[in-house]
Short mmCIF file of C-alpha atoms and ligand atoms in Angstrom, two decimals:
data_model
loop_
_atom_site.label_atom_id
_atom_site.label_comp_id
_atom_site.label_asym_id
_atom_site.label_seq_id
_atom_site.Cartn_x
_atom_site.Cartn_y
_atom_site.Cartn_z
CA MET A 1 20.57 -3.88 14.41
CA LYS A 2 17.78 -1.21 13.36
CA ALA A 3 17.49 0.82 9.78
CA THR A 4 15.26 2.24 7.33
CA ALA A 5 16.33 2.70 3.77
CA THR A 6 13.65 3.49 0.69
CA ALA A 7 13.92 2.91 -2.28
CA ASN A 8 12.48 4.22 -5.97
CA SER A 9 10.53 2.15 -8.51
CA ASN A 10 11.25 0.81 -11.68
CA ILE A 11 9.61 0.60 -15.29
CA ALA A 12 11.28 -1.46 -17.56
CA LEU A 13 11.74 -0.63 -20.95
CA ILE A 14 12.91 -3.40 -22.13
CA LYS A 15 10.91 -6.42 -19.78
CA TYR A 16 11.99 -9.17 -17.79
CA TRP A 17 9.21 -11.91 -18.54
CA GLY A 18 10.22 -15.51 -18.12
CA LYS A 19 13.46 -17.68 -15.43
CA ARG A 20 15.30 -19.50 -16.56
CA ASN A 21 15.83 -20.82 -12.24
CA SER A 22 13.02 -19.66 -10.01
CA LYS A 23 14.67 -20.17 -6.61
CA LEU A 24 17.38 -17.70 -7.73
CA ILE A 25 15.54 -15.30 -9.98
CA LEU A 26 17.47 -15.87 -12.69
CA PRO A 27 15.42 -14.71 -16.44
CA HIS A 28 15.82 -15.64 -19.76
CA ASN A 29 16.32 -12.38 -20.97
CA SER A 30 18.31 -9.23 -19.70
CA SER A 31 16.05 -6.30 -19.04
CA ILE A 32 16.48 -2.63 -18.84
CA SER A 33 14.59 -0.35 -16.96
CA MET A 34 14.32 3.24 -16.22
CA THR A 35 13.90 3.81 -11.68
CA LEU A 36 11.23 7.01 -11.40
CA ASP A 37 11.55 9.59 -9.08
CA LYS A 38 8.31 9.39 -7.58
CA LEU A 39 6.99 5.77 -6.32
CA HIS A 40 8.71 4.37 -3.69
CA THR A 41 8.53 2.43 -0.98
CA THR A 42 10.48 2.90 2.83
CA THR A 43 11.78 0.35 5.31
CA THR A 44 12.61 -0.39 8.39
CA VAL A 45 13.76 -3.59 9.97
CA ASP A 46 14.50 -4.56 13.68
CA PHE A 47 16.22 -7.28 14.48
CA SER A 48 15.84 -8.38 18.08
CA GLU A 49 15.99 -11.46 20.90
CA LYS A 50 12.67 -9.65 21.76
CA TYR A 51 11.16 -11.20 18.81
CA LYS A 52 9.79 -15.06 18.74
CA GLN A 53 8.93 -14.66 14.46
CA ASP A 54 9.57 -12.46 11.72
CA SER A 55 6.58 -9.64 11.48
CA LEU A 56 5.53 -7.37 8.56
CA THR A 57 3.57 -4.26 8.57
CA ILE A 58 2.64 -3.20 4.98
CA ASP A 59 1.03 0.92 4.58
CA GLY A 60 -0.33 -0.03 8.20
CA SER A 61 -1.68 -3.75 7.70
CA LYS A 62 0.27 -6.64 9.52
CA VAL A 63 0.18 -8.99 5.94
CA PRO A 64 -1.01 -12.85 5.82
CA VAL A 65 1.32 -15.55 6.39
CA ASP A 66 2.06 -15.67 2.47
CA GLU A 67 3.54 -12.81 1.74
CA LEU A 68 5.29 -13.10 5.38
CA GLU A 69 7.16 -16.35 3.79
CA ARG A 70 8.38 -14.48 1.03
CA VAL A 71 9.88 -11.49 3.62
CA SER A 72 11.18 -14.10 5.98
CA ILE A 73 13.13 -16.17 2.89
CA GLN A 74 14.72 -13.10 1.63
CA LEU A 75 15.56 -11.95 5.87
CA ASP A 76 16.93 -15.55 6.01
CA LEU A 77 19.58 -15.04 3.54
CA VAL A 78 20.60 -11.42 4.92
CA ARG A 79 20.49 -13.97 8.64
CA ARG A 80 23.09 -16.34 6.68
CA ALA A 81 25.41 -13.77 5.70
CA ALA A 82 25.68 -12.14 8.89
CA SER A 83 25.35 -15.84 11.64
CA THR A 84 22.31 -14.33 13.46
CA HIS A 85 18.67 -16.31 13.47
CA LEU A 86 17.08 -13.26 15.25
CA LYS A 87 13.70 -12.51 14.10
CA ALA A 88 12.83 -9.39 12.95
CA LYS A 89 10.48 -6.54 12.80
CA VAL A 90 9.51 -5.16 9.38
CA VAL A 91 7.59 -1.90 8.60
CA SER A 92 7.40 -0.74 5.24
CA GLU A 93 5.44 2.45 3.73
CA SER A 94 4.55 2.96 -0.48
CA ASN A 95 3.31 6.22 -1.41
CA PHE A 96 1.63 3.66 -4.35
CA PRO A 97 -1.20 1.21 -3.93
CA LYS A 98 1.01 -1.97 -4.22
CA SER A 99 0.24 -5.33 -6.67
CA ALA A 100 -1.69 -3.64 -9.63
CA GLY A 101 1.35 -3.24 -11.78
CA LEU A 102 3.76 -0.52 -10.70
CA ALA A 103 6.32 -2.52 -9.44
CA SER A 104 5.92 -2.30 -5.73
CA SER A 105 8.40 -5.83 -5.26
CA ALA A 106 10.72 -3.88 -7.29
CA SER A 107 10.63 -0.58 -5.00
CA ALA A 108 9.76 -3.17 -2.10
CA PHE A 109 13.08 -5.65 -1.99
CA ALA A 110 15.36 -3.15 -3.12
CA ALA A 111 14.15 -1.47 0.26
CA LEU A 112 14.11 -4.72 2.11
CA SER A 113 17.80 -5.58 0.96
CA LEU A 114 19.40 -2.86 2.05
CA SER A 115 17.33 -1.94 5.50
CA ALA A 116 18.01 -5.65 6.65
CA SER A 117 21.95 -5.93 5.52
CA LYS A 118 22.73 -2.66 6.99
CA ALA A 119 21.06 -3.73 10.21
CA LEU A 120 23.01 -7.02 10.94
CA ASP A 121 25.88 -3.90 9.71
CA LEU A 122 26.84 -6.00 6.05
CA HIS A 123 28.94 -3.79 4.25
CA PHE A 124 27.52 -5.06 0.66
CA ASP A 125 28.09 -3.00 -2.57
CA ASN A 126 25.52 -2.36 -5.16
CA ARG A 127 26.43 -6.13 -6.78
CA GLU A 128 25.80 -7.58 -3.54
CA LEU A 129 22.79 -6.17 -2.71
CA SER A 130 21.26 -6.46 -6.15
CA ILE A 131 21.56 -9.88 -6.72
CA LEU A 132 20.13 -9.88 -2.86
CA ALA A 133 17.54 -7.87 -4.64
CA ARG A 134 16.91 -9.82 -6.92
CA GLN A 135 16.07 -13.05 -5.04
CA GLY A 136 13.25 -11.43 -3.51
CA SER A 137 11.91 -10.51 -6.50
CA GLY A 138 13.72 -10.11 -10.22
CA SER A 139 12.49 -6.69 -11.26
CA ALA A 140 14.28 -5.12 -7.29
CA SER A 141 17.87 -5.80 -8.51
CA ARG A 142 16.86 -2.51 -11.13
CA SER A 143 15.96 -0.96 -8.24
CA ILE A 144 19.19 -0.32 -6.39
CA HIS A 145 20.38 2.04 -8.62
CA GLY A 146 18.72 4.92 -10.43
CA GLY A 147 19.06 6.59 -13.42
CA PHE A 148 18.60 3.54 -16.16
CA VAL A 149 19.37 0.13 -15.59
CA GLU A 150 19.85 -2.28 -17.55
CA TRP A 151 19.97 -6.17 -15.74
CA SER A 152 22.50 -8.80 -17.21
CA LYS A 153 20.50 -12.33 -17.74
CA GLY A 154 23.88 -13.13 -17.02
CA THR A 155 25.23 -17.08 -17.91
CA LYS A 156 26.37 -18.75 -14.52
CA ASP A 157 23.82 -21.15 -12.69
CA ASP A 158 25.02 -19.79 -8.99
CA GLY A 159 23.88 -16.51 -10.31
CA SER A 160 27.03 -14.50 -9.68
CA ASP A 161 26.85 -12.44 -12.83
CA SER A 162 23.22 -11.67 -13.13
CA TYR A 163 22.20 -8.03 -11.61
CA GLY A 164 21.49 -4.98 -12.36
CA LYS A 165 24.13 -2.45 -13.42
CA GLN A 166 23.68 1.93 -14.15
CA ILE A 167 24.15 2.20 -17.89
CA ALA A 168 23.21 6.28 -17.27
CA PRO A 169 23.01 8.07 -14.47
CA GLN A 170 19.88 9.94 -12.65
CA SER A 171 21.17 13.08 -14.67
CA HIS A 172 21.53 11.86 -18.07
CA TRP A 173 18.01 12.34 -19.66
CA SER A 174 16.71 15.16 -17.64
CA SER A 175 14.03 16.13 -20.88
CA LEU A 176 12.58 12.38 -20.41
CA ALA A 177 9.32 11.58 -18.41
CA MET A 178 6.99 9.51 -18.01
CA VAL A 179 3.66 9.84 -17.02
CA VAL A 180 1.73 6.98 -14.97
CA ASN A 181 -1.72 6.48 -15.32
CA VAL A 182 -3.33 4.00 -12.71
CA VAL A 183 -6.64 3.09 -14.24
CA THR A 184 -7.46 0.58 -10.82
CA PRO A 185 -6.03 0.26 -7.65
CA LYS A 186 -7.03 -2.62 -7.10
CA GLU A 187 -4.80 -5.81 -6.54
CA LYS A 188 -4.32 -7.99 -9.50
CA LYS A 189 -5.89 -11.30 -10.00
CA ILE A 190 -2.75 -13.21 -11.19
CA LYS A 191 0.76 -12.06 -10.18
CA SER A 192 3.56 -11.74 -12.02
CA ARG A 193 5.54 -14.66 -10.70
CA ALA A 194 2.51 -17.26 -11.79
CA GLY A 195 2.25 -15.30 -15.29
CA MET A 196 5.57 -15.76 -16.31
CA SER A 197 5.95 -19.29 -15.24
CA GLN A 198 2.86 -20.44 -17.62
CA THR A 199 3.60 -18.40 -20.32
CA VAL A 200 7.02 -19.95 -20.62
CA LYS A 201 5.70 -23.69 -19.61
CA ASN A 202 3.44 -22.93 -22.61
CA SER A 203 3.01 -19.98 -25.00
CA PRO A 204 4.18 -20.95 -28.55
CA LEU A 205 5.19 -17.54 -29.07
CA TYR A 206 7.77 -17.03 -26.11
CA LYS A 207 10.67 -18.39 -28.33
CA ALA A 208 9.96 -15.87 -30.84
CA TRP A 209 9.59 -13.09 -27.50
CA LEU A 210 13.52 -14.46 -27.05
CA GLU A 211 14.41 -14.28 -29.92
CA THR A 212 13.95 -10.33 -30.56
CA VAL A 213 14.65 -9.28 -27.11
CA ASP A 214 18.65 -8.56 -27.95
CA ALA A 215 17.66 -6.67 -30.86
CA ASP A 216 15.71 -4.83 -28.66
CA LEU A 217 17.96 -4.40 -25.64
CA ASP A 218 21.10 -2.84 -28.06
CA ASN A 219 18.02 -0.61 -29.71
CA ALA A 220 17.43 0.39 -26.26
CA ARG A 221 21.47 0.61 -24.87
CA LYS A 222 21.79 3.01 -27.92
CA ALA A 223 19.11 4.72 -27.75
CA ILE A 224 19.69 5.59 -23.83
CA ALA A 225 23.23 6.83 -24.59
CA ASP A 226 22.03 8.64 -27.97
CA LYS A 227 18.93 10.30 -25.97
CA ASN A 228 16.89 9.60 -28.72
CA PHE A 229 13.71 9.73 -27.81
CA SER A 230 11.82 7.54 -30.57
CA LEU A 231 14.07 4.59 -31.06
CA ILE A 232 13.94 4.33 -26.96
CA GLY A 233 9.95 5.02 -27.18
CA LYS A 234 9.20 2.76 -30.57
CA THR A 235 11.88 0.22 -29.18
CA ALA A 236 9.82 -0.30 -25.49
CA GLU A 237 6.53 0.09 -27.25
CA MET A 238 6.67 -2.35 -29.45
CA ASN A 239 8.98 -4.70 -26.53
CA ALA A 240 5.48 -4.43 -23.77
CA LEU A 241 3.66 -5.49 -26.62
CA LYS A 242 5.51 -8.58 -27.50
CA MET A 243 5.17 -9.35 -23.82
CA HIS A 244 1.65 -8.75 -23.22
CA CYS A 245 1.36 -11.30 -26.38
CA THR A 246 3.39 -14.00 -25.19
CA MET A 247 0.96 -14.30 -22.67
CA ILE A 248 -2.20 -13.64 -24.15
CA THR A 249 -1.24 -16.57 -25.97
CA THR A 250 -1.07 -19.03 -23.01
CA GLU A 251 -3.67 -21.14 -21.52
CA PRO A 252 -5.66 -20.05 -19.65
CA HIS A 253 -5.00 -16.84 -21.30
CA ILE A 254 -3.56 -14.31 -19.17
CA ILE A 255 -4.87 -10.84 -20.13
CA TYR A 256 -3.95 -7.94 -17.70
CA TRP A 257 -5.83 -5.15 -20.17
CA GLU A 258 -8.84 -3.75 -18.90
CA PRO A 259 -11.27 -2.07 -21.53
CA ASP A 260 -9.56 0.92 -20.12
CA SER A 261 -6.14 0.15 -20.37
CA VAL A 262 -7.11 -0.23 -24.79
CA VAL A 263 -8.69 3.16 -23.79
CA LEU A 264 -5.54 4.64 -23.03
CA MET A 265 -3.10 3.04 -25.90
CA LYS A 266 -5.25 4.33 -28.42
CA GLU A 267 -4.96 7.43 -26.93
CA VAL A 268 -1.07 7.47 -27.04
CA MET A 269 -1.36 6.72 -30.69
CA ARG A 270 -3.77 9.45 -31.71
CA LEU A 271 -1.34 11.71 -29.45
CA ARG A 272 0.78 11.05 -32.41
CA GLU A 273 -1.29 11.50 -34.71
CA ASP A 274 -1.87 14.83 -33.24
CA GLY A 275 1.47 15.58 -33.32
CA ILE A 276 2.49 14.89 -29.75
CA GLU A 277 5.52 12.44 -29.40
CA CYS A 278 4.83 9.57 -26.57
CA TYR A 279 4.47 5.71 -26.68
CA PHE A 280 3.06 3.45 -24.03
CA THR A 281 4.57 0.59 -22.09
CA MET A 282 2.15 -1.85 -19.88
CA ASP A 283 3.44 -4.04 -17.29
CA GLY A 284 1.60 -6.98 -15.03
CA GLY A 285 -1.65 -5.21 -14.35
CA PRO A 286 -4.18 -2.70 -16.86
CA GLN A 287 -1.84 0.84 -15.47
CA VAL A 288 -0.90 2.33 -18.56
CA LYS A 289 2.57 4.32 -19.01
CA VAL A 290 3.44 7.23 -21.19
CA LEU A 291 6.82 7.72 -22.48
CA CYS A 292 7.40 11.30 -23.52
CA LEU A 293 9.65 14.31 -23.19
CA GLU A 294 9.05 16.73 -20.50
CA LYS A 295 8.26 19.20 -22.61
CA ASP A 296 4.50 17.07 -23.61
CA ALA A 297 4.40 16.06 -20.29
CA LYS A 298 1.56 18.23 -18.08
CA LYS A 299 -0.37 18.23 -21.92
CA ILE A 300 0.00 14.17 -22.11
CA GLN A 301 -1.27 13.97 -17.83
CA LYS A 302 -3.96 16.68 -19.01
CA ARG A 303 -5.38 13.78 -22.21
CA MET A 304 -5.08 11.06 -19.95
CA LEU A 305 -6.85 12.83 -16.84
CA GLY A 306 -9.85 13.61 -19.58
CA PHE A 307 -10.85 10.07 -19.47
CA LYS A 308 -12.75 9.42 -16.07
CA GLU A 309 -11.03 6.20 -15.81
CA VAL A 310 -7.67 7.70 -15.45
CA LYS A 311 -8.24 7.72 -11.11
CA GLU A 312 -5.01 8.82 -11.32
CA SER A 313 -1.75 10.30 -12.95
CA ILE A 314 1.30 10.61 -11.86
CA ILE A 315 4.53 12.62 -13.96
CA CYS A 316 8.25 10.97 -12.49
CA HIS A 317 10.95 10.96 -14.06
CA THR A 318 14.67 9.32 -13.52
CA GLY A 319 14.89 8.84 -9.77
CA GLY A 320 17.85 7.91 -7.76
CA GLU A 321 19.26 4.94 -6.37
CA ALA A 322 18.53 3.45 -2.77
CA LYS A 323 19.27 4.79 -0.21
CA LEU A 324 19.31 5.00 3.66
CA GLU A 325 17.28 7.19 5.64
CA LYS A 326 18.12 8.66 9.43
CA LYS A 327 14.32 8.32 10.12
CA ASP A 328 13.00 5.00 11.23
CA LEU A 329 9.23 3.88 10.89
CA PHE A 330 8.93 2.81 14.42
C1 LIG B 401 9.73 -6.02 -15.76
N1 LIG B 401 8.02 -7.29 -14.59
O1 LIG B 401 10.13 -6.45 -16.13
C2 LIG B 401 8.87 -6.88 -15.69
C3 LIG B 401 7.36 -6.66 -17.03
C4 LIG B 401 6.03 -7.32 -14.89
C5 LIG B 401 6.10 -7.14 -16.59
O2 LIG B 401 9.28 -7.69 -13.47
O3 LIG B 401 8.86 -13.50 -9.86
O4 LIG B 401 7.29 -8.82 -9.06
O5 LIG B 401 9.08 -11.42 -8.34
O6 LIG B 401 11.28 -11.74 -9.84
O7 LIG B 401 9.84 -8.93 -10.95
C6 LIG B 401 7.48 -7.83 -12.29
O8 LIG B 401 7.83 -9.35 -11.77
O9 LIG B 401 8.59 -11.14 -10.07
C7 LIG B 401 8.39 -7.53 -13.18
P1 LIG B 401 9.46 -12.22 -9.54
P2 LIG B 401 8.76 -9.68 -10.66
O10 LIG B 401 9.71 -4.72 -14.87
#
């Protein structure tokens, strides 16, 4: 009753921002992401009678009760499906800073869903796994798959049609890269969950977000299918800016950008003026991710590392699906 799984993080090119059902995690809009090959989480889950309560260790530290509760609720879903009340020990390790806007909950809940269901011998297909992961964290529904993934918002109240589907495999666009620049590894103050809930409630721009996102999704699907770099880049950059505009215009304002983030966004615009085509995207944190062609990735990374603000820069490509590991973490 022990299993280990690894899942990659993903970065949305068309963002998920806002829930229509916060218990089941059903979004107001569909989203499209690229699974990354270099940022991942590995999780071992062991269910046993010897455990009196669930426990969770992340990157070597026991986590506080509020974070444990979210994981226990996720384990409850798996326990219910397997008709067991056994408690679990969970140990998780990521190779990147958590809660800093690098989609750590995506890889974490995808890895947890796969390892926990395997530990209890449940044979979920990718659709069922994605639905399970979604209930832990929305973006995790996309990290079950590799390559390019669309999480359909669905229309059903029970969420059975709201899950991630691969729209292009990992090998589809090998000349595409994403340079992930970390300006601060610190955990963010406002979690995405609270940020998006506040935005839905009181941003005057949220309606405009929903009115324009379907056109962005159409363009992104077409751009990925045709490997049209200019179209995916322009669409993703504009979509990220629109999402940030919705949160900046809530009360109190949610501004995830640090001054350093703005410096880097402007540098991306300057790179374009210099003839190096690249585009930025940003999530619920200060990090700036640069979408580019492989041939330019090293040049762009060098320019980014030239800023003292950039603590770390990682060149990523499309990654693979969540998978089981032979070796356990404990
Ligand atoms: C995304 N983000 O599509 C968007 C863009 C951040 C900005 O999904 O409440 O941790 O657990 O469903 O998935 C981050 O939010 O939120 C996120 P919950 P999640 O990647």
